[in-house]
Coordinates of C-alpha atoms in Angstrom, one line a residue:
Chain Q
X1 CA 11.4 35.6 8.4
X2 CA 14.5 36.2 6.5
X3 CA 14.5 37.0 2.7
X4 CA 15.4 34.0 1.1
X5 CA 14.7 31.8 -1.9
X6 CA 11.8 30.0 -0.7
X7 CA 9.9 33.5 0.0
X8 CA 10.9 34.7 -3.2
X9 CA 9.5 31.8 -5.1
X10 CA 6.6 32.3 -3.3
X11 CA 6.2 35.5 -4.5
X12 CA 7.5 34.7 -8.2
X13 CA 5.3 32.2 -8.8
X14 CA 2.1 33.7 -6.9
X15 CA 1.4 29.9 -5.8
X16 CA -1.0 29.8 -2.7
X17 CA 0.5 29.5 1.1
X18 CA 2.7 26.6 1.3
X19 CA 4.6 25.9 4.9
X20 CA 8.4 26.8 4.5
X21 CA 9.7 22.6 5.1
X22 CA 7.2 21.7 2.2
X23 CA 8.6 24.5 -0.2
X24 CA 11.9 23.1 0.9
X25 CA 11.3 19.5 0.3
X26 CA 9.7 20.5 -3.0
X27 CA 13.2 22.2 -4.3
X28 CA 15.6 19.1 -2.7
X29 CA 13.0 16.9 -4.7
X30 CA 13.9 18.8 -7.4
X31 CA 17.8 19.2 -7.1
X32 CA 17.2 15.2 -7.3
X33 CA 15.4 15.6 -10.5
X34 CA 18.4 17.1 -11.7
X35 CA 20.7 14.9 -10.6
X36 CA 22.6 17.6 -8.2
X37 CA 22.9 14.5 -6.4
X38 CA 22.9 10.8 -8.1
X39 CA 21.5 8.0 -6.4
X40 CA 23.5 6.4 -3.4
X41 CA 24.7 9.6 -3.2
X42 CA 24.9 11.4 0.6
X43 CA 23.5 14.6 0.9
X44 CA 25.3 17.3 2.9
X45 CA 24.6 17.6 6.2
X46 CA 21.5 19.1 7.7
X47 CA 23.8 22.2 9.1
X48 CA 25.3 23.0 5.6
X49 CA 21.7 22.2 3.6
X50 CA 19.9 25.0 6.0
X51 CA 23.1 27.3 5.4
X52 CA 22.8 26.9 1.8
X53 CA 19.3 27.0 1.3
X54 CA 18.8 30.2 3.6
X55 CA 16.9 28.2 6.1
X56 CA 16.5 26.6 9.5
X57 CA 18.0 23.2 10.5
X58 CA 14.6 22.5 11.6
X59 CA 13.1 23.1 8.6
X60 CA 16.0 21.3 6.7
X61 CA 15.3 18.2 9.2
X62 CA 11.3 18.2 8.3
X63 CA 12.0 18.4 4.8
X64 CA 14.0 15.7 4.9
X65 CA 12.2 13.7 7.5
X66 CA 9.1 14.2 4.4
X67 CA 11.2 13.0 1.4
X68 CA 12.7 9.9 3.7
X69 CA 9.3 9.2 4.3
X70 CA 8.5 8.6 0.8
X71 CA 11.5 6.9 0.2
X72 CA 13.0 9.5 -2.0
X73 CA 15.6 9.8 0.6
X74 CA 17.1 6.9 2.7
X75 CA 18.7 7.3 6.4
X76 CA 21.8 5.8 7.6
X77 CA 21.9 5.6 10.9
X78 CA 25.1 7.7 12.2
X79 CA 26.5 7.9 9.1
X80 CA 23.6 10.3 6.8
X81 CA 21.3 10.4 4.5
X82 CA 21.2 9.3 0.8
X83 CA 19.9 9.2 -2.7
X84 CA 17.4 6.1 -2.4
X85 CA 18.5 4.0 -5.0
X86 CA 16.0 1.0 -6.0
X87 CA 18.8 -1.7 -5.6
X88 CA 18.1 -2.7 -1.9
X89 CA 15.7 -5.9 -1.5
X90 CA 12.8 -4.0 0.1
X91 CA 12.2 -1.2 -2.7
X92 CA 12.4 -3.9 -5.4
X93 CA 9.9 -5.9 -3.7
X94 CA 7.5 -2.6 -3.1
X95 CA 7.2 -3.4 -7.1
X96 CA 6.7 -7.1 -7.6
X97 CA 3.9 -8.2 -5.8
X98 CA 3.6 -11.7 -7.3
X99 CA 4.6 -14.2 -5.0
X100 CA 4.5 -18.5 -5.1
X101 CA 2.2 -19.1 -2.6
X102 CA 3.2 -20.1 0.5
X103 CA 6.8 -18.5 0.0
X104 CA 8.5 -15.6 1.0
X105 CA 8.9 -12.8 -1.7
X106 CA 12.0 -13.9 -4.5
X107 CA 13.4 -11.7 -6.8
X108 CA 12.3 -12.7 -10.1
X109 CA 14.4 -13.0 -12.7
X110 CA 13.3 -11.7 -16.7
X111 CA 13.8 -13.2 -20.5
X112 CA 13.6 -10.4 -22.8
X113 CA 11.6 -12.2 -25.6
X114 CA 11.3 -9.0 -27.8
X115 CA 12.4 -5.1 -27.6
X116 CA 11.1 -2.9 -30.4
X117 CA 10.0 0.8 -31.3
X118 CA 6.7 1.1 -32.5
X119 CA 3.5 3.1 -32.8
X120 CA 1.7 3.4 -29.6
X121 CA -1.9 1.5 -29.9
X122 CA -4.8 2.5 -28.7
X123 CA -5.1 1.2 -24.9
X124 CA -1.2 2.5 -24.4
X125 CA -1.8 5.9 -25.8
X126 CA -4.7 6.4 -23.4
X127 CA -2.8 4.9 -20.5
X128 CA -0.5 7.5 -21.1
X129 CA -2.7 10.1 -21.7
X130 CA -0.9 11.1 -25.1
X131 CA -1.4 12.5 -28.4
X132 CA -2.4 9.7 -31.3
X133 CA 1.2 9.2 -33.0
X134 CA 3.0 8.9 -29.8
X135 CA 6.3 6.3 -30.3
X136 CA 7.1 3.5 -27.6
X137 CA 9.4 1.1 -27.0
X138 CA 7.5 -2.5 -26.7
X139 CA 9.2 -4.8 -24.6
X140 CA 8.0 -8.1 -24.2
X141 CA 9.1 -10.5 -21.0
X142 CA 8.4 -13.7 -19.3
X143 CA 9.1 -13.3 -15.6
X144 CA 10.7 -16.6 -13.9
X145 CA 9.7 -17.1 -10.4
X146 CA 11.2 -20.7 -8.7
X147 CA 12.7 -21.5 -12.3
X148 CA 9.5 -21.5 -13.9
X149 CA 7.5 -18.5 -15.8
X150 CA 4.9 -17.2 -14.3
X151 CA 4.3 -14.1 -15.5
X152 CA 4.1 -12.9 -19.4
X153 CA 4.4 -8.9 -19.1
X154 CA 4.2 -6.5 -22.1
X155 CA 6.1 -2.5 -21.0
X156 CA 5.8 0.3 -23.1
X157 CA 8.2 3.3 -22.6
X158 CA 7.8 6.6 -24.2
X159 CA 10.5 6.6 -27.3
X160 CA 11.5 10.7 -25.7
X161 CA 12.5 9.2 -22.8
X162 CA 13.8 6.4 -23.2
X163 CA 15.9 6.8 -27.0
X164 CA 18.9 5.4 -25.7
X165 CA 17.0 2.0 -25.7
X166 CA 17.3 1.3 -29.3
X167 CA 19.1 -0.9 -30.7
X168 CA 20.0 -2.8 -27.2
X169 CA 19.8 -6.6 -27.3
X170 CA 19.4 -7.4 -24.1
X171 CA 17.7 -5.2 -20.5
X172 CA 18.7 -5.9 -16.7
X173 CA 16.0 -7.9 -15.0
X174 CA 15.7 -5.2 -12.4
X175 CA 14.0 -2.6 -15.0
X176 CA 13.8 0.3 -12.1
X177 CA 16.9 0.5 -10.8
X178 CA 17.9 0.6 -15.2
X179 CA 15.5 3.4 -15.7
X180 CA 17.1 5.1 -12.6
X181 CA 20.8 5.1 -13.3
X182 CA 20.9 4.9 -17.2
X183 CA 18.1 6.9 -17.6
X184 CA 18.1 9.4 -14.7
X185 CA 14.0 8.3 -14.5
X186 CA 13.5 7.1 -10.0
X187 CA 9.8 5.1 -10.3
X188 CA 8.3 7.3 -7.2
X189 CA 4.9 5.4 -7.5
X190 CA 2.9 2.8 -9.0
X191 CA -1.0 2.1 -9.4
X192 CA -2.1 -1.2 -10.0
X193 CA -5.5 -2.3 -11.6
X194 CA -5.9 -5.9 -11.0
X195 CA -8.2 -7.9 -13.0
X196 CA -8.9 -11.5 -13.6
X197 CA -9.1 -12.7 -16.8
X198 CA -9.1 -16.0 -18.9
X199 CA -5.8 -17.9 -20.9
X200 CA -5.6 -17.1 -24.2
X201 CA -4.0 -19.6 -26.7
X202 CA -0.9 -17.2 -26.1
X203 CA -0.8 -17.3 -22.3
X204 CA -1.5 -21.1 -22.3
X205 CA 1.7 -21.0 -25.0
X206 CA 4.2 -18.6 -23.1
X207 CA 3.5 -19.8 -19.5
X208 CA 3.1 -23.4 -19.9
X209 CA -0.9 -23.6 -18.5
X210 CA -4.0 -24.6 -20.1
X211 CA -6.6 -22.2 -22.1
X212 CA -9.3 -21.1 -20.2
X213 CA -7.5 -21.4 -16.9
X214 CA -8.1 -17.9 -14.9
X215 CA -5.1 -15.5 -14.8
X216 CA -4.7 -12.2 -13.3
X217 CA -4.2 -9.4 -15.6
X218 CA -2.3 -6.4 -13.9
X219 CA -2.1 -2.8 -15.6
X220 CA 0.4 -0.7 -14.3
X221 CA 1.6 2.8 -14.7
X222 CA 4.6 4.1 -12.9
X223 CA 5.6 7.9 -12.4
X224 CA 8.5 9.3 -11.8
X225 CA 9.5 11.9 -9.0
X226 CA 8.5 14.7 -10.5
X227 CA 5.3 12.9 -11.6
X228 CA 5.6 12.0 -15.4
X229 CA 4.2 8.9 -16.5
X230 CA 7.3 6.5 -17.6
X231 CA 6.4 3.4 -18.0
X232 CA 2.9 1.8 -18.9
X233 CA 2.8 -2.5 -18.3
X234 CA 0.6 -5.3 -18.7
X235 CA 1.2 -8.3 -16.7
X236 CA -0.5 -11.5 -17.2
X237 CA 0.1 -13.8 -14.2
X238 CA -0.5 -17.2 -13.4
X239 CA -2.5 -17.8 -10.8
X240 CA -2.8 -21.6 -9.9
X241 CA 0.4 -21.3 -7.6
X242 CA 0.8 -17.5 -7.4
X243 CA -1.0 -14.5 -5.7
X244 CA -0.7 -10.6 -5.6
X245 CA 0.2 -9.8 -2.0
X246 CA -1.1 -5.9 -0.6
X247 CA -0.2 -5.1 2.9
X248 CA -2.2 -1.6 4.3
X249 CA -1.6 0.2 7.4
Chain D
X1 CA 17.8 10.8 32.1
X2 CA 15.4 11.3 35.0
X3 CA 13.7 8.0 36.9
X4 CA 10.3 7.8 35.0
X5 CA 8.1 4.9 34.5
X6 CA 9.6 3.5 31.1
X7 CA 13.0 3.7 32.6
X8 CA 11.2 1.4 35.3
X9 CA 9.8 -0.9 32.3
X10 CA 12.6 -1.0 30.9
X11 CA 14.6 -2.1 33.6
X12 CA 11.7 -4.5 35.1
X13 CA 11.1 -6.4 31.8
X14 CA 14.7 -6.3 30.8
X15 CA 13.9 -6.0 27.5
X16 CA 16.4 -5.0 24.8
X17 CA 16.7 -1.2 24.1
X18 CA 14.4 0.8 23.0
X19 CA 14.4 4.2 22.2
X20 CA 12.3 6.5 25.1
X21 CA 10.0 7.8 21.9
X22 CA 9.1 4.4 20.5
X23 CA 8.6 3.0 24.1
X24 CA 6.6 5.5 24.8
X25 CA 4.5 5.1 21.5
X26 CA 4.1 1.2 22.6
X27 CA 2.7 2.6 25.6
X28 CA 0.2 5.2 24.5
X29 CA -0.5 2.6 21.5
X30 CA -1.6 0.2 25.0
X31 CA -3.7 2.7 26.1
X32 CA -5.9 3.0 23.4
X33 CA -6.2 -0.2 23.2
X34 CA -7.1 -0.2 26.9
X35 CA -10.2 2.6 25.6
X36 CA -8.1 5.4 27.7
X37 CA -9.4 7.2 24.8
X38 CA -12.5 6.0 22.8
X39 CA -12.2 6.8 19.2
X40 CA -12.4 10.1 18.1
X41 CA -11.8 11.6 21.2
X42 CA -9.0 14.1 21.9
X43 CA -6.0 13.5 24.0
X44 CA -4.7 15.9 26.2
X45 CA -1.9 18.5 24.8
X46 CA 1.5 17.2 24.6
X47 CA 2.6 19.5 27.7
X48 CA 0.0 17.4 29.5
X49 CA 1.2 14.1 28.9
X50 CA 4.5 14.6 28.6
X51 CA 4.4 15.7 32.4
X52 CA 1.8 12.5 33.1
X53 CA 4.4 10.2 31.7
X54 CA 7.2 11.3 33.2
X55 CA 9.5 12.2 29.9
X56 CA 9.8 15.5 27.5
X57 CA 7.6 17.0 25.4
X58 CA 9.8 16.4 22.6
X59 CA 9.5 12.7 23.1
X60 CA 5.7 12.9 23.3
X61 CA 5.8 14.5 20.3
X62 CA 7.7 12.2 18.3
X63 CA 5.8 9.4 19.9
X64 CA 2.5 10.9 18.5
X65 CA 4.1 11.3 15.2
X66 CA 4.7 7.9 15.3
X67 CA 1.0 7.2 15.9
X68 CA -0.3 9.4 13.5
X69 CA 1.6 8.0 10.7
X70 CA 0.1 4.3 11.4
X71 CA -2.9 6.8 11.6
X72 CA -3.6 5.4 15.3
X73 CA -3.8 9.2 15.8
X74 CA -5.5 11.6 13.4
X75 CA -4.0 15.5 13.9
X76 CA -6.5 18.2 13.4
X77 CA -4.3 21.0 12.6
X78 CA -5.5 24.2 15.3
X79 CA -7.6 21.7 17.0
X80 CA -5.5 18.6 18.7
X81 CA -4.8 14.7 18.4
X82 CA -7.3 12.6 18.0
X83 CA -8.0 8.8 18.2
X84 CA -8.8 7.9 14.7
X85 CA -12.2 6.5 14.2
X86 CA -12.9 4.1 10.8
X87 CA -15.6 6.6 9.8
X88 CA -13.7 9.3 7.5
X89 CA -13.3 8.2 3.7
X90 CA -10.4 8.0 3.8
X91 CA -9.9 5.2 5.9
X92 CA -12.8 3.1 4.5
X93 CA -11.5 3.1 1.7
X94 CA -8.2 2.3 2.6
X95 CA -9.9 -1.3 3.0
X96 CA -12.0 -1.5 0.2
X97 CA -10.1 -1.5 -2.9
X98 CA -12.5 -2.9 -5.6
X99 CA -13.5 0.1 -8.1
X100 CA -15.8 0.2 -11.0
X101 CA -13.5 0.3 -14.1
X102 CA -13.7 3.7 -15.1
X103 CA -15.1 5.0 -12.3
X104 CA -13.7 6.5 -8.6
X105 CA -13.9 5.2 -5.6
X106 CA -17.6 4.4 -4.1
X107 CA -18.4 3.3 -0.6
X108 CA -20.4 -0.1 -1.3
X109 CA -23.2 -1.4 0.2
X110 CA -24.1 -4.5 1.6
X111 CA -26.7 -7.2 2.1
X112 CA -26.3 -9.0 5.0
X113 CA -27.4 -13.1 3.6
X114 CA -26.7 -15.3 6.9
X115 CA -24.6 -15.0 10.8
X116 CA -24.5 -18.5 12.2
X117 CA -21.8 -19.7 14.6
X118 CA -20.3 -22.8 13.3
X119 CA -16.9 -24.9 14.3
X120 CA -14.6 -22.9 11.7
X121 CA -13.3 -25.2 9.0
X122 CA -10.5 -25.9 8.5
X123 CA -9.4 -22.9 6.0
X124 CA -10.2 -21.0 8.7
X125 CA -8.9 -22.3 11.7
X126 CA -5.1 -22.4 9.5
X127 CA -5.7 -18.4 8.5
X128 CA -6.4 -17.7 12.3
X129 CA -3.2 -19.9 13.2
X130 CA -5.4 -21.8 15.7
X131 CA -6.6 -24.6 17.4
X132 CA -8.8 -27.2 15.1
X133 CA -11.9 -27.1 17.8
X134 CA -12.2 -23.0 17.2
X135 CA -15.9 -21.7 17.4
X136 CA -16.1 -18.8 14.8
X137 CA -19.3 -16.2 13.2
X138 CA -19.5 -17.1 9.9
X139 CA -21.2 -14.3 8.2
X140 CA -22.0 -14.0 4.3
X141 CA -22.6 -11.3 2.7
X142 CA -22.9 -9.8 -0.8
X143 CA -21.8 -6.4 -1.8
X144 CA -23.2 -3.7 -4.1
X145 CA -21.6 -0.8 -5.9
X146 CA -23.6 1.0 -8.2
X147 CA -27.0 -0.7 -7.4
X148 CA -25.7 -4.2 -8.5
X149 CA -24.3 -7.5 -6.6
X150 CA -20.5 -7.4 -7.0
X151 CA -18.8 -9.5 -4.7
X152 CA -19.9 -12.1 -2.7
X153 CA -17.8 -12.3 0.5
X154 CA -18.0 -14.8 4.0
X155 CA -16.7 -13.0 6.9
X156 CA -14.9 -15.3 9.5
X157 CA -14.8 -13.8 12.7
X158 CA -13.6 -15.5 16.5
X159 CA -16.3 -16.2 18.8
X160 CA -14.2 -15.4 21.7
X161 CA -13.7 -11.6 20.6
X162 CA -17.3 -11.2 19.0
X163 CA -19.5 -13.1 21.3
X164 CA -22.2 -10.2 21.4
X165 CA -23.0 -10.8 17.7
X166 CA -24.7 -13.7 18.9
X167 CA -28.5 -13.7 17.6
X168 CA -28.1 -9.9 15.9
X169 CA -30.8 -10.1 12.9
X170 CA -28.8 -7.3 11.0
X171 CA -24.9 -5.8 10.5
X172 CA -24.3 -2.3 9.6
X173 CA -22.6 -1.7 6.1
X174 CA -19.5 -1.3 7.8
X175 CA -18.1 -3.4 9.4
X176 CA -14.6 -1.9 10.5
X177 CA -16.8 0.9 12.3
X178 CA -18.5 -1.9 13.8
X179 CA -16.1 -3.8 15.3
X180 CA -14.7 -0.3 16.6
X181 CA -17.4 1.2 18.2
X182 CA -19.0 -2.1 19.6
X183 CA -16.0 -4.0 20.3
X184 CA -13.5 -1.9 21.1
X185 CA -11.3 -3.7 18.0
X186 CA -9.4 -1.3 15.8
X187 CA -8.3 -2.6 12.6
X188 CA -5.0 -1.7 11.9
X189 CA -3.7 -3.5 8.8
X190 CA -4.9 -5.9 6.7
X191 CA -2.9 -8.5 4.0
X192 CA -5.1 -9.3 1.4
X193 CA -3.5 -12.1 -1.4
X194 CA -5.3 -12.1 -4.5
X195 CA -5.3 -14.8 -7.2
X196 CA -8.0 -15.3 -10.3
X197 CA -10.5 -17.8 -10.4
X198 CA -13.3 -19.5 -12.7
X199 CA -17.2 -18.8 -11.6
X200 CA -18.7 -21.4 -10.0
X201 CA -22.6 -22.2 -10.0
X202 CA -23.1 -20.2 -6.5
X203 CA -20.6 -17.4 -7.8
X204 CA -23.0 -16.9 -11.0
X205 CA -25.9 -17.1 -9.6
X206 CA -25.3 -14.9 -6.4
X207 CA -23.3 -11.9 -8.4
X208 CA -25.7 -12.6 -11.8
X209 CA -22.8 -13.5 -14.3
X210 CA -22.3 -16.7 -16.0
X211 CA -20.8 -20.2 -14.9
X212 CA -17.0 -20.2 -16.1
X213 CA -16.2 -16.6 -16.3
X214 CA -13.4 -15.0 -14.7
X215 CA -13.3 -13.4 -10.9
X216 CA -11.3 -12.6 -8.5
X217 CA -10.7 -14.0 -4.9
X218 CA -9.2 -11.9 -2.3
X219 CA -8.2 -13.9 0.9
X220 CA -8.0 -11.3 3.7
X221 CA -6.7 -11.5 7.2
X222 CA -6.9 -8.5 9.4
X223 CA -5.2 -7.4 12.5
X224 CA -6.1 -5.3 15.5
X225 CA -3.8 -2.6 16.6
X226 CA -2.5 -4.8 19.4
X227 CA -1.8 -7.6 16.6
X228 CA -4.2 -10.1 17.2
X229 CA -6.2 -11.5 13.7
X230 CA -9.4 -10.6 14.1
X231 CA -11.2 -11.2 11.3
X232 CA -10.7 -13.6 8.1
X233 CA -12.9 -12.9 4.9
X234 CA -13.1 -14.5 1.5
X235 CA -14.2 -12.3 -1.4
X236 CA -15.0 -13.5 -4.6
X237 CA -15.2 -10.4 -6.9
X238 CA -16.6 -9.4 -10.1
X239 CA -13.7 -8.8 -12.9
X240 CA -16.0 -7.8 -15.7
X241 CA -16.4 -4.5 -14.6
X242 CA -14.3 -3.5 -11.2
X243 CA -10.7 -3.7 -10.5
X244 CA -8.4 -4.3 -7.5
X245 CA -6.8 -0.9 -7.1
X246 CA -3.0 -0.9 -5.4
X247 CA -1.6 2.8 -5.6
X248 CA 1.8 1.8 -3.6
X249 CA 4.5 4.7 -2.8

């Protein structure tokens, strides 16, 4: 094996055995971390890449074939491959799981009912798993779904990420593809804990149903590619005319 | 290209194209299906069946890729390919998402309450996308994590694929193994919609919680690896203490 970067990483860092493509995907992973290329951005091609990073087109192609995989990277057929950026239909949808039943999947559209900077409370500090006098951004949202609202959603984002924020009077309703081009923050992954729960006199209020119907209550916490926690939401959803939809392989 | 059998396919079916790989994915998909290969046993090398089928070992090889990402195949690395079996952790839990808040991942336990055959009503017969005189297993079931009840669950299954269950006294815990091993039916993805719901009388007094309190229902339909629905189930969950877990990427 040739001396190059990967091998002496290796040996910098003293990390345990790691194949050559995943040490490679690891470092293009980061290069996207640092913006060495933005989002909807092509990548050189798989030739130049292995040139540049000292090692086989091969290895390049698995690397690749890894972060295209997790949709870090998206392939054009014939033409290359690219920066995912979260604007295209099926990677918005991969995060809004709420659908009218019976329909097919709809972009939902957002009223910003309130954007502030606060203390962190308790349940987001832990969420984030932060020190006590942590500072967030609180914004509050009704989500409108076949022009009526259906969900009432509450997003807390971490004021040293996010600083730019203040002030603003009004977000994008897409939220991820806003953290990702203003913010340089790509939502990699999501976990969703979904609960049922009862209206409160506020839910009954905000989404035009009854107290004491049963909602779902949704806690999610996003990361970003390099595995920070950005973004901590609770969702209440109404559930008379609306589901959460999972689809495993 | 040399004159192989999925040239011949292609040609006889005239279907539109396909690349060699993904045809001959479909094909060793088929196979498994047929029980070529019972689950969890080993294929032969990709030398071997690239020459059996007529193509390159290269397309093999990306057809087993293929397999083993839908994990059809499971890759033991030194060993060989396998036909993945519903035993490992892994894939249970792939299916069973509800989690004690707090805690991880437990493989439940379940107490079988009734299998009769009945006409399927008419919930059913609509999930199966079939005709209204449809002769399905109804079985019901309740499901413990951490030595107590928390969902209640009836398990809709055809007659005409699960004709052998007629007059069992008792189900193993599960079910997916099951239908595997004894039917030669692979569950390969499932679309679970989940909305919130108010306790009934039966809900209360089957999972021990109180009229009126908030649970959820997950509607599930589950396909075979061939794409038949083979099973419908209705779970109504516990909220107090578990969650629906979604980690999507």
């Amino acid at each position: 094996m040739t001396n190059n970067r990967f091998d002496n990483k290796l040996s910098q860092t003293g990390l345990s055995f790691q194949p050559l493509y995943m040490q490679v995907e690891e470092h293009v992973k980061q290069l996207i971390v640092e913006q060495r290329w933005k989002p909807g951005e092509m990548l050189p091609n798989e030739f130049k890449l292995a040139e540049e990073l000292g090692v086989s087109q091969g290895t390049v192609r698995k690397a690749l074939n890894g972060l295209t995989g997790t949709k870090i990277l998206t392939r054009r057929q014939g033409v290359g491959t690219f920066v995912s950026e979260h604007t295209n239909q099926h990677s918005l949808y991969r995060f809004y799981p709420i659908i009218r039943d019976g329909k097919t999947p709809e972009l939902p559209k957002a009223e910003l009912l309130s954007l502030t900077l606060i203390k962190a409370p308790k349940n987001v500090v832990s969420a984030f798993g932060a020190k006590a006098n942590m500072k967030v951004f609180e914004v509050l949202r009704r989500r409108i779904l076949n022009n009526e609202f259906c969900i009432f959603e509450k997003i807390y984002l971490p004021y040293v990420y996010f600083r730019e924020l203040e002030g603003l009077e009004d977000l994008p309703h897409t939220l991820y593809h806003f953290y990702q081009t203003q913010f340089n923050l790509t939502v990699q992954d999501t976990t969703d804990r979904i609960k049922a729960d009862i209206a409160s006199a506020q839910d009954a209020k905000l989404l035009a149903i009854h107290i004491g119907e049963a909602l779902l209550e949704v806690e999610r916490i996003a990361h970003s590619i390099d595995g920070k926690i950005i973004e901590f939401r609770i969702s209440r959803c109404r559930s008379d005319k609306y589901h959460y939809l999972v689809e495993s392989k």
